[in-house]
């Protein structure tokens, strides 16, 4: 088979498309397995800017490729028409064309166009490709090691950002405690914290500034305590002899203004509730009609009351495989939240709002469920971020049955 990758004249060629074509013409192609490349590309989707329908199109194209084409000198070419992809994804052909273009410009696929623009593959009796025209995933094979390094760096950065956020929250509370304990340093410390918030270029820089400020504050306070201790050496400890003379009520009456003020305040505190007290019937009716809003802790208990971490781990194998983590503890699930929310394209604001409304563990469990469902059936969940918000709304209303969804995933564990 010819290793020349032509691009049809009707396409608007960009530098990224040319770069992908050059990768597809490379003869030094590493030996890879289809499953390994597919999992890696899904993990790298946030890095490559692949989401939504583009992710769905990529998943379909990878599924249509043959495993033997990914080995040796094979070229994983997929010959499927835009009309068929539009039918699979329930999108228009123009949308499919734009999605394929994004995959090519991302550097994981290349155009291999025939003179007529049709896509087809001719194979020999052994299944090898004699001639093929379509979407060529050779660039993904060539860049396998590079993309793998980028995914590892991406995960390390996410872990560092998560740790930095924890440090910022912890040190912010610690410095506020220092301000309460040492009021003379409060104004200066708060102004320095505010300055760090304004000048920090990111969460990592902010965490480093907070660590430096906290260490400096502790050092200054310790140095001042040492100076005070040295200044107090040689002083004589004198115990104050305080004589308290309890005055009688008659003496208090004779004292005048100060006792009268105390008596007035006491009488006002006792009389004030009596003055605004509502009739008994009205008060009972108000208590009966009032429906307190459940807290996030109560909602989390209700959502996860019958859900174990083992059930969640069994129900979400593909989600764990994609992010490279295991949901063996609730803390591990919570730590994976940042990676999970990026995999479905959920904004940071939507993720924080979900954690605030239903609790950290319940939000992470819902997020893992949404990702698992979207991986198994992308057609069913075209917008995972909106699906997550809808599940959070149902949980807040007490209508979410997460246990049933997880058992459904366990029963269809190996469904495509």
mmCIF file with all atom_site columns, C-alpha atoms in Angstrom, residues 271-376:
data_model
loop_
_atom_site.group_PDB
_atom_site.id
_atom_site.type_symbol
_atom_site.label_atom_id
_atom_site.label_alt_id
_atom_site.label_comp_id
_atom_site.label_asym_id
_atom_site.label_entity_id
_atom_site.label_seq_id
_atom_site.pdbx_PDB_ins_code
_atom_site.Cartn_x
_atom_site.Cartn_y
_atom_site.Cartn_z
_atom_site.occupancy
_atom_site.B_iso_or_equiv
_atom_site.pdbx_formal_charge
_atom_site.auth_seq_id
_atom_site.auth_comp_id
_atom_site.auth_asym_id
_atom_site.auth_atom_id
_atom_site.pdbx_PDB_model_num
ATOM 1   C CA . UNK A 1 271 ? -39.436 41.806 78.736 1.00 0.00 ? 271 UNK A CA 1
ATOM 2   C CA . UNK A 1 272 ? -38.415 41.969 75.077 1.00 0.00 ? 272 UNK A CA 1
ATOM 3   C CA . UNK A 1 273 ? -39.447 38.410 74.190 1.00 0.00 ? 273 UNK A CA 1
ATOM 4   C CA . UNK A 1 274 ? -42.741 38.900 75.955 1.00 0.00 ? 274 UNK A CA 1
ATOM 5   C CA . UNK A 1 275 ? -43.465 42.026 73.956 1.00 0.00 ? 275 UNK A CA 1
ATOM 6   C CA . UNK A 1 276 ? -43.052 40.351 70.547 1.00 0.00 ? 276 UNK A CA 1
ATOM 7   C CA . UNK A 1 277 ? -44.454 36.959 71.452 1.00 0.00 ? 277 UNK A CA 1
ATOM 8   C CA . UNK A 1 278 ? -47.163 35.885 68.990 1.00 0.00 ? 278 UNK A CA 1
ATOM 9   C CA . UNK A 1 279 ? -50.464 34.281 70.008 1.00 0.00 ? 279 UNK A CA 1
ATOM 10  C CA . UNK A 1 280 ? -50.128 30.565 70.757 1.00 0.00 ? 280 UNK A CA 1
ATOM 11  C CA . UNK A 1 281 ? -52.241 29.469 67.801 1.00 0.00 ? 281 UNK A CA 1
ATOM 12  C CA . UNK A 1 282 ? -50.273 31.569 65.285 1.00 0.00 ? 282 UNK A CA 1
ATOM 13  C CA . UNK A 1 283 ? -46.913 30.272 66.541 1.00 0.00 ? 283 UNK A CA 1
ATOM 14  C CA . UNK A 1 284 ? -47.992 26.633 66.315 1.00 0.00 ? 284 UNK A CA 1
ATOM 15  C CA . UNK A 1 285 ? -49.377 27.186 62.803 1.00 0.00 ? 285 UNK A CA 1
ATOM 16  C CA . UNK A 1 286 ? -46.120 28.791 61.639 1.00 0.00 ? 286 UNK A CA 1
ATOM 17  C CA . UNK A 1 287 ? -44.073 25.892 62.989 1.00 0.00 ? 287 UNK A CA 1
ATOM 18  C CA . UNK A 1 288 ? -46.405 23.424 61.306 1.00 0.00 ? 288 UNK A CA 1
ATOM 19  C CA . UNK A 1 289 ? -46.274 25.115 57.860 1.00 0.00 ? 289 UNK A CA 1
ATOM 20  C CA . UNK A 1 290 ? -42.517 25.731 57.860 1.00 0.00 ? 290 UNK A CA 1
ATOM 21  C CA . UNK A 1 291 ? -40.529 23.154 55.855 1.00 0.00 ? 291 UNK A CA 1
ATOM 22  C CA . UNK A 1 292 ? -36.808 23.422 56.641 1.00 0.00 ? 292 UNK A CA 1
ATOM 23  C CA . UNK A 1 293 ? -34.453 23.079 53.693 1.00 0.00 ? 293 UNK A CA 1
ATOM 24  C CA . UNK A 1 294 ? -32.341 19.913 54.016 1.00 0.00 ? 294 UNK A CA 1
ATOM 25  C CA . UNK A 1 295 ? -28.614 20.444 54.423 1.00 0.00 ? 295 UNK A CA 1
ATOM 26  C CA . UNK A 1 296 ? -25.999 19.029 52.079 1.00 0.00 ? 296 UNK A CA 1
ATOM 27  C CA . UNK A 1 297 ? -25.018 16.492 54.753 1.00 0.00 ? 297 UNK A CA 1
ATOM 28  C CA . UNK A 1 298 ? -28.596 15.200 54.957 1.00 0.00 ? 298 UNK A CA 1
ATOM 29  C CA . UNK A 1 299 ? -28.860 15.033 51.162 1.00 0.00 ? 299 UNK A CA 1
ATOM 30  C CA . UNK A 1 300 ? -25.552 13.166 50.960 1.00 0.00 ? 300 UNK A CA 1
ATOM 31  C CA . UNK A 1 301 ? -26.734 10.674 53.584 1.00 0.00 ? 301 UNK A CA 1
ATOM 32  C CA . UNK A 1 302 ? -29.966 10.142 51.664 1.00 0.00 ? 302 UNK A CA 1
ATOM 33  C CA . UNK A 1 303 ? -28.185 9.658  48.298 1.00 0.00 ? 303 UNK A CA 1
ATOM 34  C CA . UNK A 1 304 ? -25.445 7.334  49.606 1.00 0.00 ? 304 UNK A CA 1
ATOM 35  C CA . UNK A 1 305 ? -27.440 5.622  52.346 1.00 0.00 ? 305 UNK A CA 1
ATOM 36  C CA . UNK A 1 306 ? -27.625 2.332  50.434 1.00 0.00 ? 306 UNK A CA 1
ATOM 37  C CA . UNK A 1 307 ? -24.565 2.832  48.196 1.00 0.00 ? 307 UNK A CA 1
ATOM 38  C CA . UNK A 1 308 ? -21.258 1.219  49.146 1.00 0.00 ? 308 UNK A CA 1
ATOM 39  C CA . UNK A 1 309 ? -17.874 2.095  47.711 1.00 0.00 ? 309 UNK A CA 1
ATOM 40  C CA . UNK A 1 310 ? -17.620 -1.512 46.479 1.00 0.00 ? 310 UNK A CA 1
ATOM 41  C CA . UNK A 1 311 ? -20.823 -1.118 44.464 1.00 0.00 ? 311 UNK A CA 1
ATOM 42  C CA . UNK A 1 312 ? -19.535 2.106  42.938 1.00 0.00 ? 312 UNK A CA 1
ATOM 43  C CA . UNK A 1 313 ? -16.214 0.469  42.084 1.00 0.00 ? 313 UNK A CA 1
ATOM 44  C CA . UNK A 1 314 ? -17.942 -2.465 40.368 1.00 0.00 ? 314 UNK A CA 1
ATOM 45  C CA . UNK A 1 315 ? -20.347 -0.207 38.465 1.00 0.00 ? 315 UNK A CA 1
ATOM 46  C CA . UNK A 1 316 ? -17.749 2.202  37.014 1.00 0.00 ? 316 UNK A CA 1
ATOM 47  C CA . UNK A 1 317 ? -14.871 0.145  35.538 1.00 0.00 ? 317 UNK A CA 1
ATOM 48  C CA . UNK A 1 318 ? -14.516 2.260  32.378 1.00 0.00 ? 318 UNK A CA 1
ATOM 49  C CA . UNK A 1 319 ? -14.440 5.532  34.317 1.00 0.00 ? 319 UNK A CA 1
ATOM 50  C CA . UNK A 1 320 ? -11.671 4.169  36.550 1.00 0.00 ? 320 UNK A CA 1
ATOM 51  C CA . UNK A 1 321 ? -9.759  2.912  33.528 1.00 0.00 ? 321 UNK A CA 1
ATOM 52  C CA . UNK A 1 322 ? -9.997  6.269  31.797 1.00 0.00 ? 322 UNK A CA 1
ATOM 53  C CA . UNK A 1 323 ? -8.632  8.339  34.682 1.00 0.00 ? 323 UNK A CA 1
ATOM 54  C CA . UNK A 1 324 ? -6.214  5.646  35.851 1.00 0.00 ? 324 UNK A CA 1
ATOM 55  C CA . UNK A 1 325 ? -7.539  5.589  39.423 1.00 0.00 ? 325 UNK A CA 1
ATOM 56  C CA . UNK A 1 326 ? -9.406  3.061  41.574 1.00 0.00 ? 326 UNK A CA 1
ATOM 57  C CA . UNK A 1 327 ? -12.442 3.947  43.677 1.00 0.00 ? 327 UNK A CA 1
ATOM 58  C CA . UNK A 1 328 ? -11.348 1.778  46.605 1.00 0.00 ? 328 UNK A CA 1
ATOM 59  C CA . UNK A 1 329 ? -12.168 4.403  49.264 1.00 0.00 ? 329 UNK A CA 1
ATOM 60  C CA . UNK A 1 330 ? -14.456 7.405  49.466 1.00 0.00 ? 330 UNK A CA 1
ATOM 61  C CA . UNK A 1 331 ? -11.405 9.642  49.864 1.00 0.00 ? 331 UNK A CA 1
ATOM 62  C CA . UNK A 1 332 ? -9.935  8.251  46.635 1.00 0.00 ? 332 UNK A CA 1
ATOM 63  C CA . UNK A 1 333 ? -13.226 8.946  44.873 1.00 0.00 ? 333 UNK A CA 1
ATOM 64  C CA . UNK A 1 334 ? -13.237 12.509 46.195 1.00 0.00 ? 334 UNK A CA 1
ATOM 65  C CA . UNK A 1 335 ? -9.645  13.063 45.037 1.00 0.00 ? 335 UNK A CA 1
ATOM 66  C CA . UNK A 1 336 ? -10.625 11.891 41.552 1.00 0.00 ? 336 UNK A CA 1
ATOM 67  C CA . UNK A 1 337 ? -13.390 14.487 41.291 1.00 0.00 ? 337 UNK A CA 1
ATOM 68  C CA . UNK A 1 338 ? -11.263 17.080 39.498 1.00 0.00 ? 338 UNK A CA 1
ATOM 69  C CA . UNK A 1 339 ? -10.182 14.598 36.828 1.00 0.00 ? 339 UNK A CA 1
ATOM 70  C CA . UNK A 1 340 ? -13.730 13.245 36.439 1.00 0.00 ? 340 UNK A CA 1
ATOM 71  C CA . UNK A 1 341 ? -15.276 16.673 35.959 1.00 0.00 ? 341 UNK A CA 1
ATOM 72  C CA . UNK A 1 342 ? -12.736 17.555 33.264 1.00 0.00 ? 342 UNK A CA 1
ATOM 73  C CA . UNK A 1 343 ? -13.434 14.300 31.456 1.00 0.00 ? 343 UNK A CA 1
ATOM 74  C CA . UNK A 1 344 ? -17.111 15.216 30.999 1.00 0.00 ? 344 UNK A CA 1
ATOM 75  C CA . UNK A 1 345 ? -16.416 18.875 30.303 1.00 0.00 ? 345 UNK A CA 1
ATOM 76  C CA . UNK A 1 346 ? -18.065 20.164 33.494 1.00 0.00 ? 346 UNK A CA 1
ATOM 77  C CA . UNK A 1 347 ? -17.106 23.687 34.533 1.00 0.00 ? 347 UNK A CA 1
ATOM 78  C CA . UNK A 1 348 ? -15.365 24.277 37.845 1.00 0.00 ? 348 UNK A CA 1
ATOM 79  C CA . UNK A 1 349 ? -18.285 26.419 38.988 1.00 0.00 ? 349 UNK A CA 1
ATOM 80  C CA . UNK A 1 350 ? -20.785 23.643 38.239 1.00 0.00 ? 350 UNK A CA 1
ATOM 81  C CA . UNK A 1 351 ? -18.605 21.133 40.110 1.00 0.00 ? 351 UNK A CA 1
ATOM 82  C CA . UNK A 1 352 ? -18.259 23.349 43.189 1.00 0.00 ? 352 UNK A CA 1
ATOM 83  C CA . UNK A 1 353 ? -21.997 24.085 43.170 1.00 0.00 ? 353 UNK A CA 1
ATOM 84  C CA . UNK A 1 354 ? -22.760 20.362 43.083 1.00 0.00 ? 354 UNK A CA 1
ATOM 85  C CA . UNK A 1 355 ? -20.420 19.697 46.015 1.00 0.00 ? 355 UNK A CA 1
ATOM 86  C CA . UNK A 1 356 ? -22.032 22.519 47.975 1.00 0.00 ? 356 UNK A CA 1
ATOM 87  C CA . UNK A 1 357 ? -25.566 21.283 47.359 1.00 0.00 ? 357 UNK A CA 1
ATOM 88  C CA . UNK A 1 358 ? -25.269 17.513 47.844 1.00 0.00 ? 358 UNK A CA 1
ATOM 89  C CA . UNK A 1 359 ? -21.911 17.024 49.581 1.00 0.00 ? 359 UNK A CA 1
ATOM 90  C CA . UNK A 1 360 ? -18.460 16.119 48.293 1.00 0.00 ? 360 UNK A CA 1
ATOM 91  C CA . UNK A 1 361 ? -18.849 12.320 48.255 1.00 0.00 ? 361 UNK A CA 1
ATOM 92  C CA . UNK A 1 362 ? -22.340 12.333 46.734 1.00 0.00 ? 362 UNK A CA 1
ATOM 93  C CA . UNK A 1 363 ? -21.257 14.780 44.016 1.00 0.00 ? 363 UNK A CA 1
ATOM 94  C CA . UNK A 1 364 ? -18.219 12.620 43.179 1.00 0.00 ? 364 UNK A CA 1
ATOM 95  C CA . UNK A 1 365 ? -20.382 9.461  43.048 1.00 0.00 ? 365 UNK A CA 1
ATOM 96  C CA . UNK A 1 366 ? -22.850 11.171 40.701 1.00 0.00 ? 366 UNK A CA 1
ATOM 97  C CA . UNK A 1 367 ? -19.975 12.433 38.552 1.00 0.00 ? 367 UNK A CA 1
ATOM 98  C CA . UNK A 1 368 ? -18.462 8.933  38.235 1.00 0.00 ? 368 UNK A CA 1
ATOM 99  C CA . UNK A 1 369 ? -21.882 7.538  37.293 1.00 0.00 ? 369 UNK A CA 1
ATOM 100 C CA . UNK A 1 370 ? -22.362 10.182 34.591 1.00 0.00 ? 370 UNK A CA 1
ATOM 101 C CA . UNK A 1 371 ? -18.916 9.528  33.101 1.00 0.00 ? 371 UNK A CA 1
ATOM 102 C CA . UNK A 1 372 ? -19.504 5.764  33.079 1.00 0.00 ? 372 UNK A CA 1
ATOM 103 C CA . UNK A 1 373 ? -22.848 6.182  31.319 1.00 0.00 ? 373 UNK A CA 1
ATOM 104 C CA . UNK A 1 374 ? -21.447 8.596  28.760 1.00 0.00 ? 374 UNK A CA 1
ATOM 105 C CA . UNK A 1 375 ? -18.568 6.217  27.975 1.00 0.00 ? 375 UNK A CA 1
ATOM 106 C CA . UNK A 1 376 ? -20.866 3.236  27.468 1.00 0.00 ? 376 UNK A CA 1
#
